CSV table of C-alpha atoms in Angstrom, one decimal:
chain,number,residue,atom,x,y,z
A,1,UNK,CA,6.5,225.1,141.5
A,2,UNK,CA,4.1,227.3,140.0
A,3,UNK,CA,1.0,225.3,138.2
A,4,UNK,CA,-1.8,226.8,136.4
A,5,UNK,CA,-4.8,223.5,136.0
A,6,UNK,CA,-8.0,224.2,133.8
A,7,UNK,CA,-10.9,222.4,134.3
A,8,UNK,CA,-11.7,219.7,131.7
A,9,UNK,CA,-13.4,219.8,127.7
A,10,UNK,CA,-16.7,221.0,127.4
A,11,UNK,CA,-19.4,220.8,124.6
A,12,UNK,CA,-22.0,223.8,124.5
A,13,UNK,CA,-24.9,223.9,121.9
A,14,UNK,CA,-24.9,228.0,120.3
A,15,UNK,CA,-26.1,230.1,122.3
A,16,UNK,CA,-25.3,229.0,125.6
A,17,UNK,CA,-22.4,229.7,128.2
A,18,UNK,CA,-19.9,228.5,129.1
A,19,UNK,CA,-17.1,229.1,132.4
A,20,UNK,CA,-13.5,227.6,132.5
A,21,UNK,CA,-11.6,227.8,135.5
A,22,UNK,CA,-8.0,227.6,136.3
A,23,UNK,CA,-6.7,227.1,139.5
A,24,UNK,CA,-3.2,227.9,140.7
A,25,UNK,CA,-1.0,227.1,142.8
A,26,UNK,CA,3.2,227.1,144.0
A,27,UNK,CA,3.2,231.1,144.0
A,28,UNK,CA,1.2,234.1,145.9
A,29,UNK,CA,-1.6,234.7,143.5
A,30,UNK,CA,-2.6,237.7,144.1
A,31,UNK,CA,1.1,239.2,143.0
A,32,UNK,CA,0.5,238.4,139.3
A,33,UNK,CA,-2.0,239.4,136.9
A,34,UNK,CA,-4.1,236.6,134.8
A,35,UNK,CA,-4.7,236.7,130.7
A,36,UNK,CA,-6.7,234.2,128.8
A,37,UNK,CA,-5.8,233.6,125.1
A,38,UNK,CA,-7.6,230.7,123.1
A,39,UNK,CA,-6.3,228.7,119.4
A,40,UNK,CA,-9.1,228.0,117.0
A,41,UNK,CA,-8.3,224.8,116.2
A,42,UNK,CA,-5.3,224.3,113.5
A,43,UNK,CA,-5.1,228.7,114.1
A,44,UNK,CA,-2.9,231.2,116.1
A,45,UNK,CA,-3.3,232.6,119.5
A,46,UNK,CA,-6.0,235.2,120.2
A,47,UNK,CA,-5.5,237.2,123.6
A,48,UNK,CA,-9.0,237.4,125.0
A,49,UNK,CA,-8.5,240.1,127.5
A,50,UNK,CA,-6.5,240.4,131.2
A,51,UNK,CA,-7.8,240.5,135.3
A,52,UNK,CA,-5.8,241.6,138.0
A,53,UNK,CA,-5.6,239.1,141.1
A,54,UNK,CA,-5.2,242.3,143.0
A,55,UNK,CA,-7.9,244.8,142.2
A,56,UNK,CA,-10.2,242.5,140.0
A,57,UNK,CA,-9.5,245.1,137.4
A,58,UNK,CA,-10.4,243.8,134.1
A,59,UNK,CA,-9.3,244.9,130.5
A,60,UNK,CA,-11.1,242.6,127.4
A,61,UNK,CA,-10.3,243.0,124.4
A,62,UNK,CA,-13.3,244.7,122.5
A,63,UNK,CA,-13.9,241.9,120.1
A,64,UNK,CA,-15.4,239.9,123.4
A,65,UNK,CA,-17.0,243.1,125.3
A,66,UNK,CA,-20.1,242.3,126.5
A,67,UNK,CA,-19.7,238.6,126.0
A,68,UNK,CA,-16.7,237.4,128.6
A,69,UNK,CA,-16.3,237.9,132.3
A,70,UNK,CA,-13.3,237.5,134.4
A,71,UNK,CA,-13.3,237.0,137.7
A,72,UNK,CA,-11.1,235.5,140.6
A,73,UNK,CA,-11.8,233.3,144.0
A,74,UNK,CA,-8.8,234.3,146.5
A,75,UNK,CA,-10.5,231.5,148.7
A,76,UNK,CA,-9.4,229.2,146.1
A,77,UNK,CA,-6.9,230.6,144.0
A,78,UNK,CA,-8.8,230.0,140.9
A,79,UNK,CA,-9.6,232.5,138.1
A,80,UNK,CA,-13.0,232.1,136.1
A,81,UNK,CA,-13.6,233.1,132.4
A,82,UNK,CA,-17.2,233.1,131.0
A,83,UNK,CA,-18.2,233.2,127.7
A,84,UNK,CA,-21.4,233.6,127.0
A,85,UNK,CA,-23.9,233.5,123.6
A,86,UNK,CA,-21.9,230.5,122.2
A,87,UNK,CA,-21.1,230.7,118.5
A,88,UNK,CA,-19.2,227.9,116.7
A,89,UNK,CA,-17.1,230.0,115.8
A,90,UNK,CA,-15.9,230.0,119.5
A,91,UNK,CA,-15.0,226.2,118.9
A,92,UNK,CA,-11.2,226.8,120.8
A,93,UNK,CA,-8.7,225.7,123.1
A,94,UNK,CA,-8.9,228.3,126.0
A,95,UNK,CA,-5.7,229.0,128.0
A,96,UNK,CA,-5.4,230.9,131.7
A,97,UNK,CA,-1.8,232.2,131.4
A,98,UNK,CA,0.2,234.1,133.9
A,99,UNK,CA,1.5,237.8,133.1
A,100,UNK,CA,5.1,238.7,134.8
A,101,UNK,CA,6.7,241.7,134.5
A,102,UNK,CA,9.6,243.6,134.5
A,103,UNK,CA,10.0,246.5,137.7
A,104,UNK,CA,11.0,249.0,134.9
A,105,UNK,CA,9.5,252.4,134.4
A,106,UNK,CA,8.0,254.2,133.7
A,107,UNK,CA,6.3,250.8,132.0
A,108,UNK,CA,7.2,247.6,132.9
A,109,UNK,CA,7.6,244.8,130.1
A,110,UNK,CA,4.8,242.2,130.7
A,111,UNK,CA,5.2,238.2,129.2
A,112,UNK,CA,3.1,235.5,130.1
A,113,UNK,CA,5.8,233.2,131.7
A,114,UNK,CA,3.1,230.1,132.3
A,115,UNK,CA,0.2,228.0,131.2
A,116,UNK,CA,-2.3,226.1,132.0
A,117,UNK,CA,-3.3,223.1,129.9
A,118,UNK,CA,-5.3,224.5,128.2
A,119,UNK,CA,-9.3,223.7,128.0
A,120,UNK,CA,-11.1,222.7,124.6
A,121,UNK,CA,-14.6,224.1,124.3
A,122,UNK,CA,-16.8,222.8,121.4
A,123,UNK,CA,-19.9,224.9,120.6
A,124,UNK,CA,-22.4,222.7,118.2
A,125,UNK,CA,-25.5,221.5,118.0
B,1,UNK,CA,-5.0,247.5,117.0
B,2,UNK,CA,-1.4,246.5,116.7
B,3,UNK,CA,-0.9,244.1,113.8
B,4,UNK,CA,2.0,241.8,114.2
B,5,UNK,CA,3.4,240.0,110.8
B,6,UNK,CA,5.9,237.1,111.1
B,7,UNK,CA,7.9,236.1,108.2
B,8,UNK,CA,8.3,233.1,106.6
B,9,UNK,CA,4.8,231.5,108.0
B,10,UNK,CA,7.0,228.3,107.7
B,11,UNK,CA,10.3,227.5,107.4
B,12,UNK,CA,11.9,224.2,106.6
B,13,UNK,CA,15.9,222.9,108.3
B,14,UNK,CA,17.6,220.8,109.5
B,15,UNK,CA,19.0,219.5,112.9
B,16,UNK,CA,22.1,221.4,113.5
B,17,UNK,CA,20.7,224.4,111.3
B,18,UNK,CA,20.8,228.4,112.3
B,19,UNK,CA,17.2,230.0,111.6
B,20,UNK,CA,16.0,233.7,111.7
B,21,UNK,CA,12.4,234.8,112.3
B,22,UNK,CA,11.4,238.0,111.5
B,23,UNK,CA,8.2,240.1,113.3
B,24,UNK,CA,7.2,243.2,112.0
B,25,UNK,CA,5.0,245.7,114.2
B,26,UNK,CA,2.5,247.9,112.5
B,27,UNK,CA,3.3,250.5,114.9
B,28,UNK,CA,6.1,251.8,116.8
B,29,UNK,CA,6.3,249.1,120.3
B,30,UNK,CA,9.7,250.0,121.8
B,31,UNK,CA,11.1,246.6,123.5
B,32,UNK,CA,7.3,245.4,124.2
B,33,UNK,CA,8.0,242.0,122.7
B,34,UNK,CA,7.8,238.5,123.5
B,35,UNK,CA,8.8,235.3,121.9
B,36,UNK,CA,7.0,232.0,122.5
B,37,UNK,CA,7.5,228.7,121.4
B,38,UNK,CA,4.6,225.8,120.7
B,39,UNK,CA,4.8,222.3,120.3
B,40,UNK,CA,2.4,220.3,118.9
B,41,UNK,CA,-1.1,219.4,121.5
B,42,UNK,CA,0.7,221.8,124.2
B,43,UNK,CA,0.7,225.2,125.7
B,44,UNK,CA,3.2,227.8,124.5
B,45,UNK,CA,6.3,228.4,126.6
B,46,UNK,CA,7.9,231.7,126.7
B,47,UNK,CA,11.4,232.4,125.2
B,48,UNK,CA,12.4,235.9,124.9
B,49,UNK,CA,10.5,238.5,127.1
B,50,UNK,CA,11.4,242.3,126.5
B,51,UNK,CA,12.8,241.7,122.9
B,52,UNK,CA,16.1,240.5,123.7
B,53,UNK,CA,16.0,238.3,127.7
B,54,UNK,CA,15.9,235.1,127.8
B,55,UNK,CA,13.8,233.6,131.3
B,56,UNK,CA,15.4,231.2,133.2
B,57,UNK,CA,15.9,227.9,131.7
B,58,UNK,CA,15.7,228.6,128.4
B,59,UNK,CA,18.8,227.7,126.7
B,60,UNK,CA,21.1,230.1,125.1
B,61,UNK,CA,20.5,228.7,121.7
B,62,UNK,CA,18.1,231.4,121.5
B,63,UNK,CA,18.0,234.9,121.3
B,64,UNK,CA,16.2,237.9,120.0
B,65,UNK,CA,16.9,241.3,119.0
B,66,UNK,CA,15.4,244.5,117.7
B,67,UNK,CA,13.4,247.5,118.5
B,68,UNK,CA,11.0,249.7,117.4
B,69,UNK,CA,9.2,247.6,114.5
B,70,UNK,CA,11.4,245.5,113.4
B,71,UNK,CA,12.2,242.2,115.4
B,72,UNK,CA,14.1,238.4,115.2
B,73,UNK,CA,14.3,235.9,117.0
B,74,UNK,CA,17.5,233.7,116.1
B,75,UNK,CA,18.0,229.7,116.8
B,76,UNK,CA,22.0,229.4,116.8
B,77,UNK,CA,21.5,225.4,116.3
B,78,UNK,CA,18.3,223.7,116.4
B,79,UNK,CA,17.5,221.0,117.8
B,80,UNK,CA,14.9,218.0,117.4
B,81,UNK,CA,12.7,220.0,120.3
B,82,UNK,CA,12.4,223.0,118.4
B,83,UNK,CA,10.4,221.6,115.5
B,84,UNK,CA,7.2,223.8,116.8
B,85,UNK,CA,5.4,226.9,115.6
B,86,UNK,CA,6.7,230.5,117.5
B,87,UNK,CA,5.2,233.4,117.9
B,88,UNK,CA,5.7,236.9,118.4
B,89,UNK,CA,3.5,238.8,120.8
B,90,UNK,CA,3.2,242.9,121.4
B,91,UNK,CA,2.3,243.8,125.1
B,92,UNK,CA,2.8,247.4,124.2
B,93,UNK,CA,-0.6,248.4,124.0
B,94,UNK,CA,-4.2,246.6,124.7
B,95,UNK,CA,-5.7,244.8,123.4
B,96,UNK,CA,-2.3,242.2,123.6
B,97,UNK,CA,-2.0,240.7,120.1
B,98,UNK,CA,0.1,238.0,118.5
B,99,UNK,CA,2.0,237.3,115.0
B,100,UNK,CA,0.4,234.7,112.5
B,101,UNK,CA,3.1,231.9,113.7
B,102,UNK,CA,5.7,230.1,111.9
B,103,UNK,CA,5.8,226.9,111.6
B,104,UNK,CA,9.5,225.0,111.6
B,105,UNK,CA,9.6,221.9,110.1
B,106,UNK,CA,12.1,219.1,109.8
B,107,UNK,CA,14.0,219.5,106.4
């Protein structure tokens, strides 16, 4: 079956970096697209931008341009989000989700059809 | 940036109950909507993909509808599982973006 694990809670002072990863497994991984979204504590979900397994294109969404990297290990099957120059405001639960899609065209619909645990990052001092 | 507005932001029922949830686009999204479901201390599952499909194994309690701006996603009879927040999600354009959430708590 298809499993998405994060690695575990992390506490960062401001200012530093910080790189989740999420390994998965039970599927071909290079045949679907990653996303990572995060929850502010107590908030809603924030999509923080999108890598393809296949190309290692990436598309971030411009409120984290210049501050997040995606990448992927297709040794390993694990995809990697940075975050770097820390704020609290970055205090979140960080998810890797999966993006299927439809084969329609011209544009396929795309959902995120499964989750990893989810990994909480605290940034204080 | 697409805005996505869900009305109510909470919503109280009962077991048994039929509920309606409304997401609004800011701009046009043809069927480029998705429906998720989070419980409390977990990761959201999906629900509706595409406006109106329901993935496997997801029961047929639910189902969603709409087009254009104007979306819902329907609970025929809830049950004590679906006490959670859900939220509506545009993959229309980038950046992806989600609605505010609404809450569904036990009358």
């Amino acid at each position: 079956q298809v499993q998405l694990v994060q690695s575990g809670a992390e506490v960062k002072q401001p200012g530093a970096s910080v790189k989740v990863s999420c390994k998965t497994s039970g599927y071909t991984f290079t045949n679907y697209a990653m996303s990572w979204v995060r929850q502010a504590p107590g908030q809603g979900l924030e999509w923080m931008g999108w890598i393809s397994t296949y190309n290692l294109n990436t598309d971030y969404a411009q409120k984290f341009q210049g501050r997040v990297t995606m990448t992927t290990d297709t040794s390993t099957n694990t995809v990697y989000m940075e975050l770097r120059s820390l704020r609290s405001d970055d205090t979140a639960v960080y998810y890797c989700t999966r993006e299927t899609a439809t084969p329609s065209v011209p544009r396929p619909r795309r959902w995120f059809d499964s989750w990893g645990q989810g990994t909480l990052v605290t940034v204080s001092s | 940036d697409i805005q996505m507005t869900q009305s109510p932001s909470s919503l109280s029922a009962s077991v048994g109950d039929r509920v309606t949830i409304s997401c609004r686009a800011s701009h046009t999204i043809s069927t480029f909507l998705n429906w998720y479901r989070q419980k409390p201390g977990t990761a959201p599952e999906v629900l509706i993909y595409a406006a109106s499909n329901l993935p496997g194994g997801v029961p047929s309690r639910f189902s969603g509808g709409g087009s254009g701006t104007d979306f819902t996603l329907t609970i025929s009879s809830l049950q004590p599982e679906d006490f959670a927040t859900y939220y509506c999600q545009q993959s229309y354009n980038s950046p992806q973006t989600f609605g505010q959430g609404t809450k569904l708590e036990i009358k």
